[in-house]
Short mmCIF file of C-alpha atoms and ligand atoms in Angstrom, two decimals:
data_model
loop_
_atom_site.label_atom_id
_atom_site.label_comp_id
_atom_site.label_asym_id
_atom_site.label_seq_id
_atom_site.Cartn_x
_atom_site.Cartn_y
_atom_site.Cartn_z
CA MET A 896 -118.20 -232.08 -125.56
CA GLN A 897 -119.13 -233.07 -122.03
CA LYS A 898 -122.91 -232.99 -121.73
CA LYS A 899 -123.11 -233.32 -117.96
CA ILE A 900 -122.20 -229.75 -117.02
CA ASN A 901 -124.39 -228.24 -119.73
CA GLU A 902 -127.41 -230.23 -118.54
CA PHE A 903 -126.66 -229.18 -114.97
CA LEU A 904 -126.41 -225.53 -115.98
CA ALA A 905 -129.59 -225.66 -118.06
CA VAL A 906 -131.47 -226.57 -114.86
CA GLU A 907 -129.68 -223.88 -112.84
CA LEU A 908 -130.42 -221.25 -115.49
CA GLU A 909 -134.07 -222.28 -115.40
CA LYS A 910 -134.04 -221.68 -111.64
CA LEU A 911 -132.58 -218.21 -112.16
CA GLN A 912 -135.42 -217.43 -114.56
CA GLU A 913 -138.00 -218.65 -112.03
CA GLN A 914 -136.44 -216.59 -109.24
CA LYS A 915 -136.43 -213.55 -111.56
CA LEU A 916 -132.65 -213.37 -111.12
CA PHE A 917 -131.76 -214.01 -114.75
CA LYS A 918 -130.03 -210.99 -116.25
CA ASN A 919 -131.65 -210.06 -119.55
CA GLU A 920 -129.58 -207.66 -121.60
CA ARG A 921 -131.37 -204.98 -123.56
CA ILE A 922 -129.60 -204.35 -126.85
CA ILE A 923 -128.65 -200.77 -127.73
CA GLU A 924 -128.41 -199.98 -131.45
CA SER A 925 -126.70 -196.60 -131.19
CA PRO A 926 -123.71 -194.98 -129.48
CA GLN A 927 -124.01 -194.48 -125.72
CA GLY A 928 -125.54 -191.14 -124.76
CA ALA A 929 -128.49 -189.29 -123.24
CA GLU A 930 -130.53 -190.44 -126.26
CA ILE A 931 -130.12 -194.04 -127.36
CA ILE A 932 -131.95 -196.46 -129.66
CA VAL A 933 -133.39 -199.64 -128.17
CA LYS A 934 -135.36 -202.02 -130.44
CA GLY A 935 -135.43 -199.38 -133.14
CA LYS A 936 -137.02 -196.87 -130.78
CA LYS A 937 -135.42 -193.70 -129.48
CA CYS A 938 -135.38 -193.37 -125.70
CA LEU A 939 -133.69 -191.31 -123.01
CA ASN A 940 -131.04 -193.14 -121.04
CA PHE A 941 -131.16 -192.64 -117.29
CA CYS A 942 -129.14 -195.67 -116.21
CA ALA A 943 -125.62 -195.21 -117.57
CA ASN A 944 -122.51 -194.25 -115.60
CA ASN A 945 -122.01 -191.59 -118.26
CA TYR A 946 -122.06 -188.89 -115.56
CA LEU A 947 -120.34 -186.17 -117.59
CA GLY A 948 -121.93 -187.08 -120.93
CA LEU A 949 -118.51 -187.84 -122.40
CA SER A 950 -119.11 -191.40 -123.68
CA SER A 951 -119.65 -190.32 -127.27
CA HIS A 952 -118.23 -186.80 -127.07
CA PRO A 953 -116.86 -185.70 -130.48
CA ASP A 954 -113.61 -184.34 -128.98
CA LEU A 955 -112.87 -187.72 -127.36
CA ILE A 956 -113.67 -189.65 -130.51
CA LYS A 957 -111.36 -187.33 -132.47
CA ALA A 958 -108.54 -187.61 -129.92
CA SER A 959 -108.93 -191.37 -129.85
CA HIS A 960 -108.77 -191.58 -133.69
CA GLU A 961 -105.69 -189.38 -133.71
CA GLU A 962 -103.95 -191.57 -131.17
CA ILE A 963 -104.63 -194.67 -133.24
CA ASP A 964 -103.02 -192.87 -136.18
CA ARG A 965 -100.02 -191.74 -134.09
CA ARG A 966 -99.40 -194.76 -131.87
CA GLY A 967 -101.24 -197.65 -133.49
CA TYR A 968 -104.03 -200.04 -132.60
CA GLY A 969 -102.42 -202.29 -130.03
CA LEU A 970 -99.13 -202.93 -128.21
CA SER A 971 -99.18 -206.74 -128.10
CA SER A 972 -97.28 -206.59 -124.84
CA VAL A 973 -97.42 -206.04 -121.14
CA ARG A 974 -96.00 -202.76 -119.89
CA PHE A 975 -92.59 -203.96 -118.68
CA ILE A 976 -91.63 -205.82 -121.85
CA CYS A 977 -92.54 -203.44 -124.68
CA GLY A 978 -95.99 -202.05 -123.81
CA THR A 979 -95.11 -198.62 -122.43
CA GLN A 980 -95.44 -195.67 -124.79
CA ASP A 981 -94.87 -191.99 -124.10
CA ILE A 982 -98.66 -191.55 -123.96
CA HIS A 983 -99.02 -194.07 -121.10
CA LYS A 984 -96.51 -192.10 -119.02
CA GLU A 985 -98.25 -188.86 -119.99
CA LEU A 986 -101.65 -190.19 -118.87
CA GLU A 987 -100.19 -191.43 -115.56
CA LYS A 988 -98.76 -187.97 -114.95
CA LYS A 989 -102.04 -186.21 -115.81
CA VAL A 990 -104.15 -188.51 -113.64
CA SER A 991 -101.74 -188.03 -110.70
CA GLU A 992 -102.03 -184.28 -111.10
CA PHE A 993 -105.82 -184.44 -111.37
CA LEU A 994 -106.22 -186.60 -108.26
CA GLY A 995 -103.52 -184.77 -106.29
CA MET A 996 -101.37 -187.88 -105.81
CA GLU A 997 -97.64 -188.51 -106.41
CA ASP A 998 -97.83 -191.21 -109.04
CA THR A 999 -100.28 -193.44 -110.94
CA ILE A 1000 -100.19 -196.88 -112.54
CA LEU A 1001 -102.62 -197.83 -115.33
CA PHE A 1002 -104.66 -201.04 -115.55
CA SER A 1003 -107.06 -202.46 -118.12
CA SER A 1004 -109.90 -201.85 -115.67
CA CYS A 1005 -110.57 -200.75 -112.11
CA PHE A 1006 -111.58 -204.33 -111.42
CA ASP A 1007 -107.95 -205.21 -112.21
CA ALA A 1008 -106.64 -202.28 -110.15
CA ASN A 1009 -108.57 -203.55 -107.12
CA GLY A 1010 -107.42 -207.08 -107.84
CA ALA A 1011 -103.86 -205.74 -107.86
CA VAL A 1012 -103.71 -203.30 -104.98
CA PHE A 1013 -103.88 -205.39 -101.80
CA GLU A 1014 -101.78 -208.49 -102.34
CA PRO A 1015 -98.37 -206.84 -102.94
CA LEU A 1016 -98.72 -204.58 -99.89
CA LEU A 1017 -100.30 -206.70 -97.18
CA GLY A 1018 -99.39 -210.11 -95.77
CA GLU A 1019 -100.64 -212.28 -92.95
CA ASN A 1020 -99.31 -209.93 -90.25
CA ASP A 1021 -101.31 -207.06 -91.71
CA ALA A 1022 -104.99 -206.12 -91.65
CA ILE A 1023 -107.65 -204.88 -94.06
CA ILE A 1024 -110.73 -203.22 -92.66
CA THR A 1025 -113.48 -203.07 -95.24
CA ASP A 1026 -116.94 -201.51 -95.48
CA ALA A 1027 -119.67 -204.16 -95.63
CA LEU A 1028 -121.07 -202.69 -98.87
CA ASN A 1029 -117.80 -202.38 -100.79
CA HIS A 1030 -117.75 -203.20 -104.52
CA ALA A 1031 -117.28 -206.80 -105.68
CA SER A 1032 -113.82 -206.01 -107.06
CA ILE A 1033 -112.60 -204.81 -103.64
CA ILE A 1034 -113.97 -207.97 -102.07
CA ASP A 1035 -112.19 -210.11 -104.67
CA GLY A 1036 -108.95 -208.13 -104.32
CA ILE A 1037 -109.00 -208.71 -100.57
CA ARG A 1038 -109.59 -212.43 -101.15
CA LEU A 1039 -106.36 -212.57 -103.15
CA CYS A 1040 -104.28 -211.31 -100.25
CA LYS A 1041 -103.30 -212.98 -97.00
CA ALA A 1042 -104.05 -210.09 -94.67
CA GLN A 1043 -106.39 -210.55 -91.72
CA ARG A 1044 -109.81 -209.13 -92.41
CA TRP A 1045 -112.34 -207.05 -90.48
CA ILE A 1046 -115.66 -205.96 -91.96
CA TYR A 1047 -117.36 -202.87 -90.55
CA LYS A 1048 -121.04 -202.07 -90.81
CA HIS A 1049 -121.67 -199.82 -93.79
CA GLY A 1050 -120.74 -196.23 -92.91
CA ASP A 1051 -120.51 -196.94 -89.17
CA MET A 1052 -117.51 -195.10 -87.71
CA ARG A 1053 -118.06 -196.03 -84.06
CA ASP A 1054 -116.18 -198.07 -81.50
CA VAL A 1055 -119.08 -200.50 -80.99
CA GLU A 1056 -120.15 -204.06 -81.61
CA GLU A 1057 -123.89 -204.58 -81.55
CA ILE A 1058 -126.79 -206.39 -83.20
CA ASP A 1059 -127.67 -204.90 -86.58
CA PRO A 1060 -131.49 -204.78 -86.63
CA ALA A 1061 -131.43 -205.04 -90.45
CA ASN A 1062 -130.26 -208.67 -90.34
CA ASP A 1063 -130.09 -209.63 -86.63
CA LYS A 1064 -126.36 -210.25 -86.88
CA MET A 1065 -123.55 -208.80 -84.78
CA ALA A 1066 -121.77 -205.93 -86.54
CA LYS A 1067 -118.81 -203.74 -85.66
CA GLY A 1068 -118.09 -200.10 -86.34
CA LEU A 1069 -114.86 -198.99 -88.02
CA GLU A 1070 -113.14 -197.82 -84.84
CA ARG A 1071 -113.87 -201.12 -83.08
CA CYS A 1072 -112.24 -202.98 -86.00
CA LEU A 1073 -109.21 -200.69 -85.95
CA LYS A 1074 -108.85 -201.20 -82.21
CA GLU A 1075 -108.99 -204.99 -82.60
CA ALA A 1076 -106.46 -204.99 -85.48
CA LYS A 1077 -104.12 -202.84 -83.41
CA ALA A 1078 -104.53 -205.11 -80.38
CA ALA A 1079 -103.79 -208.13 -82.60
CA GLY A 1080 -100.38 -206.56 -83.30
CA CYS A 1081 -100.91 -206.04 -87.02
CA ARG A 1082 -98.01 -204.31 -88.76
CA PHE A 1083 -99.86 -202.39 -91.50
CA ILE A 1084 -103.58 -201.69 -91.30
CA MET A 1085 -105.55 -200.51 -94.32
CA VAL A 1086 -109.11 -199.18 -94.36
CA ALA A 1087 -110.79 -199.81 -97.74
CA THR A 1088 -113.98 -198.09 -98.90
CA ASP A 1089 -115.91 -197.12 -102.00
CA GLY A 1090 -115.97 -193.33 -102.39
CA SER A 1091 -119.61 -193.37 -103.51
CA PHE A 1092 -121.81 -196.42 -103.07
CA SER A 1093 -123.68 -197.32 -106.21
CA MET A 1094 -127.00 -198.58 -104.82
CA ASP A 1095 -127.99 -195.70 -102.51
CA GLY A 1096 -125.74 -193.02 -104.01
CA ASP A 1097 -124.40 -192.26 -100.53
CA ILE A 1098 -120.92 -190.82 -100.20
CA ALA A 1099 -118.33 -192.25 -97.80
CA LYS A 1100 -117.62 -190.02 -94.78
CA LEU A 1101 -113.95 -189.83 -95.76
CA ASP A 1102 -113.22 -186.99 -93.35
CA GLN A 1103 -114.30 -189.15 -90.42
CA ILE A 1104 -112.64 -192.22 -91.89
CA CYS A 1105 -109.33 -190.32 -92.18
CA ASP A 1106 -109.66 -189.00 -88.60
CA VAL A 1107 -110.17 -192.42 -87.07
CA ALA A 1108 -107.65 -194.16 -89.38
CA GLU A 1109 -104.96 -191.62 -88.45
CA LYS A 1110 -105.63 -192.27 -84.78
CA TYR A 1111 -104.66 -195.93 -85.35
CA GLU A 1112 -101.93 -195.18 -87.94
CA ALA A 1113 -103.93 -196.97 -90.62
CA LEU A 1114 -103.73 -196.39 -94.38
CA VAL A 1115 -106.86 -195.24 -96.20
CA MET A 1116 -107.72 -196.72 -99.61
CA VAL A 1117 -110.66 -195.33 -101.62
CA ASP A 1118 -112.19 -196.75 -104.79
CA ASP A 1119 -113.55 -193.60 -106.40
CA SER A 1120 -115.06 -195.14 -109.52
CA HIS A 1121 -118.46 -193.49 -108.97
CA SER A 1122 -116.94 -190.10 -108.01
CA THR A 1123 -113.84 -189.28 -110.09
CA GLY A 1124 -114.50 -186.45 -112.49
CA PHE A 1125 -117.45 -184.80 -110.76
CA LEU A 1126 -117.54 -184.98 -106.94
CA GLY A 1127 -115.98 -181.99 -105.20
CA LYS A 1128 -115.77 -178.39 -106.40
CA THR A 1129 -113.34 -179.23 -109.24
CA GLY A 1130 -114.46 -182.84 -109.73
CA ARG A 1131 -111.41 -184.51 -108.23
CA GLY A 1132 -113.51 -186.97 -106.25
CA THR A 1133 -114.67 -187.92 -102.79
CA HIS A 1134 -111.47 -186.68 -101.14
CA GLU A 1135 -112.13 -183.21 -102.51
CA TYR A 1136 -115.86 -183.39 -101.66
CA ARG A 1137 -115.02 -184.27 -98.05
CA GLY A 1138 -112.07 -181.86 -97.77
CA VAL A 1139 -109.38 -184.52 -97.24
CA MET A 1140 -107.18 -184.17 -100.32
CA GLY A 1141 -103.67 -185.19 -99.29
CA ARG A 1142 -104.93 -187.40 -96.46
CA VAL A 1143 -105.94 -190.43 -98.53
CA ASP A 1144 -103.11 -192.92 -99.14
CA ILE A 1145 -104.41 -194.87 -102.14
CA ILE A 1146 -107.07 -194.09 -104.74
CA THR A 1147 -108.26 -196.60 -107.31
CA THR A 1148 -110.64 -195.48 -110.04
CA THR A 1149 -112.04 -196.28 -113.47
CA PHE A 1150 -111.96 -194.56 -116.86
CA GLY A 1151 -115.05 -196.59 -117.67
CA LYS A 1152 -117.61 -194.33 -115.99
CA ALA A 1153 -117.49 -190.50 -115.91
CA LEU A 1154 -114.10 -190.29 -117.67
CA GLY A 1155 -115.30 -191.22 -121.15
CA GLY A 1156 -116.66 -194.64 -120.28
CA ALA A 1157 -114.50 -196.80 -122.56
CA SER A 1158 -112.32 -198.87 -120.25
CA GLY A 1159 -109.21 -198.72 -118.11
CA GLY A 1160 -108.47 -197.91 -114.51
CA CYS A 1161 -105.64 -197.00 -112.23
CA ILE A 1162 -104.10 -196.88 -108.78
CA SER A 1163 -102.81 -193.48 -107.57
CA SER A 1164 -100.64 -193.22 -104.49
CA SER A 1165 -97.14 -192.39 -103.22
CA LYS A 1166 -94.25 -192.96 -105.64
CA GLU A 1167 -93.01 -195.85 -103.47
CA ILE A 1168 -96.34 -197.69 -103.49
CA ILE A 1169 -96.75 -197.18 -107.26
CA ASN A 1170 -93.20 -198.34 -107.98
CA TRP A 1171 -93.84 -201.40 -105.85
CA MET A 1172 -97.00 -202.07 -107.88
CA ARG A 1173 -95.07 -201.83 -111.16
CA ASN A 1174 -92.84 -204.60 -109.84
CA LYS A 1175 -95.34 -206.79 -108.00
CA ALA A 1176 -98.95 -206.24 -109.12
CA ARG A 1177 -99.98 -209.34 -111.03
CA PRO A 1178 -102.75 -207.84 -113.25
CA TYR A 1179 -100.13 -205.26 -114.32
CA LEU A 1180 -97.29 -207.69 -114.92
CA PHE A 1181 -99.30 -210.38 -116.67
CA SER A 1182 -102.01 -208.54 -118.61
CA ASN A 1183 -101.85 -206.39 -121.71
CA THR A 1184 -101.26 -202.66 -121.75
CA VAL A 1185 -104.12 -200.17 -122.22
CA ALA A 1186 -104.74 -199.56 -125.96
CA PRO A 1187 -103.60 -196.23 -127.46
CA ALA A 1188 -107.16 -195.36 -128.53
CA VAL A 1189 -108.28 -195.46 -124.89
CA VAL A 1190 -105.20 -193.58 -123.66
CA GLY A 1191 -105.77 -190.85 -126.26
CA GLY A 1192 -109.43 -190.46 -125.30
CA THR A 1193 -108.69 -190.40 -121.57
CA LEU A 1194 -105.90 -187.82 -122.05
CA LYS A 1195 -108.48 -185.60 -123.75
CA VAL A 1196 -110.85 -186.10 -120.79
CA MET A 1197 -108.10 -184.96 -118.40
CA GLU A 1198 -107.52 -181.89 -120.56
CA ILE A 1199 -111.23 -181.03 -120.62
CA LEU A 1200 -111.71 -181.50 -116.87
CA MET A 1201 -108.59 -179.56 -115.88
CA ALA A 1202 -109.47 -176.64 -118.17
CA SER A 1203 -112.99 -176.08 -116.81
CA THR A 1204 -115.52 -177.25 -114.26
CA GLU A 1205 -118.38 -176.68 -116.71
CA LEU A 1206 -119.39 -180.35 -117.04
CA ARG A 1207 -119.38 -181.22 -113.34
CA ASP A 1208 -121.19 -177.93 -112.63
CA LYS A 1209 -123.89 -178.86 -115.11
CA LEU A 1210 -124.16 -182.34 -113.59
CA GLU A 1211 -124.55 -180.75 -110.15
CA ARG A 1212 -127.33 -178.45 -111.40
CA ASN A 1213 -129.08 -181.32 -113.23
CA THR A 1214 -128.89 -183.55 -110.15
CA LYS A 1215 -130.25 -180.85 -107.86
CA TYR A 1216 -133.11 -180.08 -110.25
CA PHE A 1217 -134.06 -183.73 -110.70
CA ARG A 1218 -133.93 -184.48 -106.97
CA GLU A 1219 -136.02 -181.40 -106.10
CA LYS A 1220 -138.70 -182.03 -108.73
CA MET A 1221 -139.00 -185.75 -107.93
CA THR A 1222 -139.28 -185.03 -104.21
CA ALA A 1223 -141.90 -182.35 -104.86
CA ALA A 1224 -143.84 -184.84 -107.02
CA GLY A 1225 -144.16 -187.04 -103.94
CA PHE A 1226 -141.61 -189.78 -104.59
CA ASP A 1227 -139.64 -191.34 -101.76
CA ILE A 1228 -136.01 -190.53 -102.58
CA ILE A 1229 -132.85 -191.23 -100.59
CA PRO A 1230 -131.58 -187.68 -99.97
CA GLY A 1231 -128.09 -186.58 -100.97
CA ASP A 1232 -125.94 -184.84 -103.59
CA HIS A 1233 -124.99 -187.75 -105.83
CA PRO A 1234 -126.30 -188.13 -109.41
CA ILE A 1235 -127.30 -191.68 -108.44
CA VAL A 1236 -130.90 -191.11 -107.31
CA ALA A 1237 -132.60 -194.07 -105.64
CA ILE A 1238 -136.41 -193.90 -105.85
CA MET A 1239 -137.69 -196.19 -103.12
CA PHE A 1240 -140.73 -198.48 -103.37
CA GLY A 1241 -140.67 -200.12 -99.92
CA LYS A 1242 -143.64 -198.25 -98.48
CA TYR A 1243 -146.05 -199.51 -101.17
CA PRO A 1244 -147.77 -202.93 -101.20
CA ASP A 1245 -146.14 -205.62 -103.38
CA CYS A 1246 -143.17 -203.31 -103.91
CA SER A 1247 -140.92 -205.70 -105.88
CA LYS A 1248 -143.48 -206.19 -108.63
CA LEU A 1249 -144.40 -202.52 -108.51
CA ALA A 1250 -140.80 -201.44 -109.15
CA VAL A 1251 -140.41 -203.80 -112.11
CA ASP A 1252 -143.79 -202.78 -113.59
CA PHE A 1253 -142.84 -199.14 -113.10
CA ALA A 1254 -139.54 -199.53 -115.01
CA ASN A 1255 -141.32 -201.32 -117.88
CA LYS A 1256 -143.92 -198.58 -118.12
CA MET A 1257 -141.15 -195.98 -118.13
CA LEU A 1258 -139.58 -197.64 -121.17
CA GLU A 1259 -142.97 -197.42 -122.90
CA GLU A 1260 -142.79 -193.69 -122.13
CA GLY A 1261 -139.35 -193.58 -123.75
CA ILE A 1262 -137.31 -193.45 -120.53
CA TYR A 1263 -134.76 -196.19 -119.85
CA VAL A 1264 -134.41 -196.86 -116.10
CA ILE A 1265 -133.74 -200.05 -114.15
CA ALA A 1266 -135.54 -201.58 -111.15
CA PHE A 1267 -133.56 -203.35 -108.44
CA SER A 1268 -135.54 -205.78 -106.32
CA PHE A 1269 -134.93 -208.36 -103.63
CA PRO A 1270 -132.56 -210.24 -103.48
CA VAL A 1271 -130.26 -207.76 -105.32
CA VAL A 1272 -131.18 -205.24 -102.62
CA ALA A 1273 -132.56 -206.00 -99.13
CA LYS A 1274 -136.27 -206.87 -98.69
CA GLY A 1275 -138.36 -203.69 -98.72
CA LYS A 1276 -135.51 -201.71 -100.30
CA ASP A 1277 -136.80 -202.22 -103.85
CA ARG A 1278 -136.06 -199.25 -106.00
CA ILE A 1279 -135.59 -197.65 -109.36
CA ARG A 1280 -132.11 -196.24 -109.66
CA VAL A 1281 -131.77 -193.16 -111.83
CA GLN A 1282 -128.41 -191.80 -112.93
CA VAL A 1283 -128.40 -188.16 -113.93
CA SER A 1284 -125.84 -186.95 -116.48
CA ALA A 1285 -124.38 -183.66 -117.64
CA GLY A 1286 -125.39 -184.97 -121.07
CA HIS A 1287 -129.07 -184.54 -120.15
CA SER A 1288 -130.63 -181.29 -121.33
CA GLN A 1289 -133.30 -179.45 -119.37
CA GLU A 1290 -135.83 -180.92 -121.79
CA HIS A 1291 -134.59 -184.48 -121.14
CA LEU A 1292 -134.95 -183.98 -117.40
CA GLU A 1293 -138.44 -182.50 -117.74
CA LYS A 1294 -139.50 -185.38 -119.96
CA ALA A 1295 -138.24 -187.92 -117.45
CA ILE A 1296 -139.92 -186.18 -114.49
CA ALA A 1297 -143.20 -185.94 -116.45
CA ALA A 1298 -143.02 -189.67 -117.27
CA PHE A 1299 -142.26 -190.57 -113.64
CA THR A 1300 -145.21 -188.46 -112.50
CA LYS A 1301 -147.57 -189.98 -115.08
CA VAL A 1302 -146.61 -193.58 -114.25
CA GLY A 1303 -146.55 -192.80 -110.51
CA LYS A 1304 -150.17 -191.62 -110.72
CA GLU A 1305 -151.22 -194.57 -112.88
CA LEU A 1306 -149.78 -196.95 -110.31
CA LYS A 1307 -151.30 -194.90 -107.44
CA MET A 1308 -147.96 -194.15 -105.82
CA ILE A 1309 -148.34 -190.39 -105.79
CA PRO A 1310 -151.46 -188.19 -105.53
C1 LIG B 2838 -117.54 -199.91 -111.83
C2 LIG B 2838 -116.70 -200.13 -110.64
C3 LIG B 2838 -115.51 -200.86 -110.70
C4 LIG B 2838 -115.08 -201.57 -111.96
O1 LIG B 2838 -114.55 -200.67 -112.89
P1 LIG B 2838 -114.11 -201.22 -114.32
O2 LIG B 2838 -113.07 -200.24 -114.76
O3 LIG B 2838 -115.32 -201.26 -115.16
O4 LIG B 2838 -113.53 -202.57 -114.08
C5 LIG B 2838 -114.75 -200.97 -109.58
N1 LIG B 2838 -115.13 -200.40 -108.41
C6 LIG B 2838 -116.27 -199.70 -108.31
C7 LIG B 2838 -116.65 -199.09 -106.99
C8 LIG B 2838 -117.09 -199.55 -109.41
O5 LIG B 2838 -118.24 -198.88 -109.30
#
């Protein structure tokens, strides 16, 4: 074994610890759910992407077991050799129907879907216009493709270029980027955005994005990982929430969050784009097919969500209740509709330490939440991020709000 790199990394890891950037993993000793066991102690989980409470739902576990019995454990193949079963086609059809798109292609993860989606479609004469706060997997997917790149200031739709006071750097709005790409003679232009942004819980203004993209004949691509299953009246996602179903060209999303939370992802689009992906997308062609257990569970999720809006309705009620009570208690919360609720610490002295201390005290109270501090978020934007779930009961929510209020008073944040 080469010692040199290990010695180098030992020093670097030490630095991460000193900078408080080292990621410590807390170990869960139970299934995922509203109630989990950490270090032998029961606590309420308020930091999972388990938006619909489906992660350990008995119907999913049953469906998943049944699919293992019917179609086996693994396929030992990529899709185009011998890794496509009837159930993979069935799931692609159901997801297309759910999202209101023509066709769908499955991937092992949404990270793979985003790694796949750009490169086969866009070359050096094309352009990608991307929101500055897009997910890491979109950024990496764009890196894999040769298209020219424009970055627009987060959520800024305007035809402007100006100094961003947040970082003193020049920044452009979406329309300015589109105008420049058009003037550069780009053949295809694609706007790429997260549907919901995971740090603030803000929701992309897809209606405005579609308006301005259409003006410049640009495609719109949305990664709806933090929206699919619950945003919009029937939970179809950000396009439904913003009233632009049928106007979005490409949706990527994950089965690893609201839709059962195991793994898997997909691209949904026109039948031509999806067929092209089946022939050209490298994470599809050269990586294993999604396991039958996951397909079976996700098929059951589709069935549940298309039969009733009960779960997303409950999530909406829970989110509203939690946001109202926390605001009334005096906390500084980024307003909105999303079950990601960012409780901000910037207005208090020594806010980074305060946020971390707060999260630790919450765990002592039996509530599992996570603090995000500089440099993960901008200076002064330190926060605790809560994720509300349909799996939370009224009692769970009340317990969490009571604990927040108690710790908030102890730390002199609220009167
Ligand atoms: C979580 C997430 C992903 C990754 O999804 P996986 O299926 O876990 O790979 C991609 N994009 C966004 C916006 C996400 O939030």
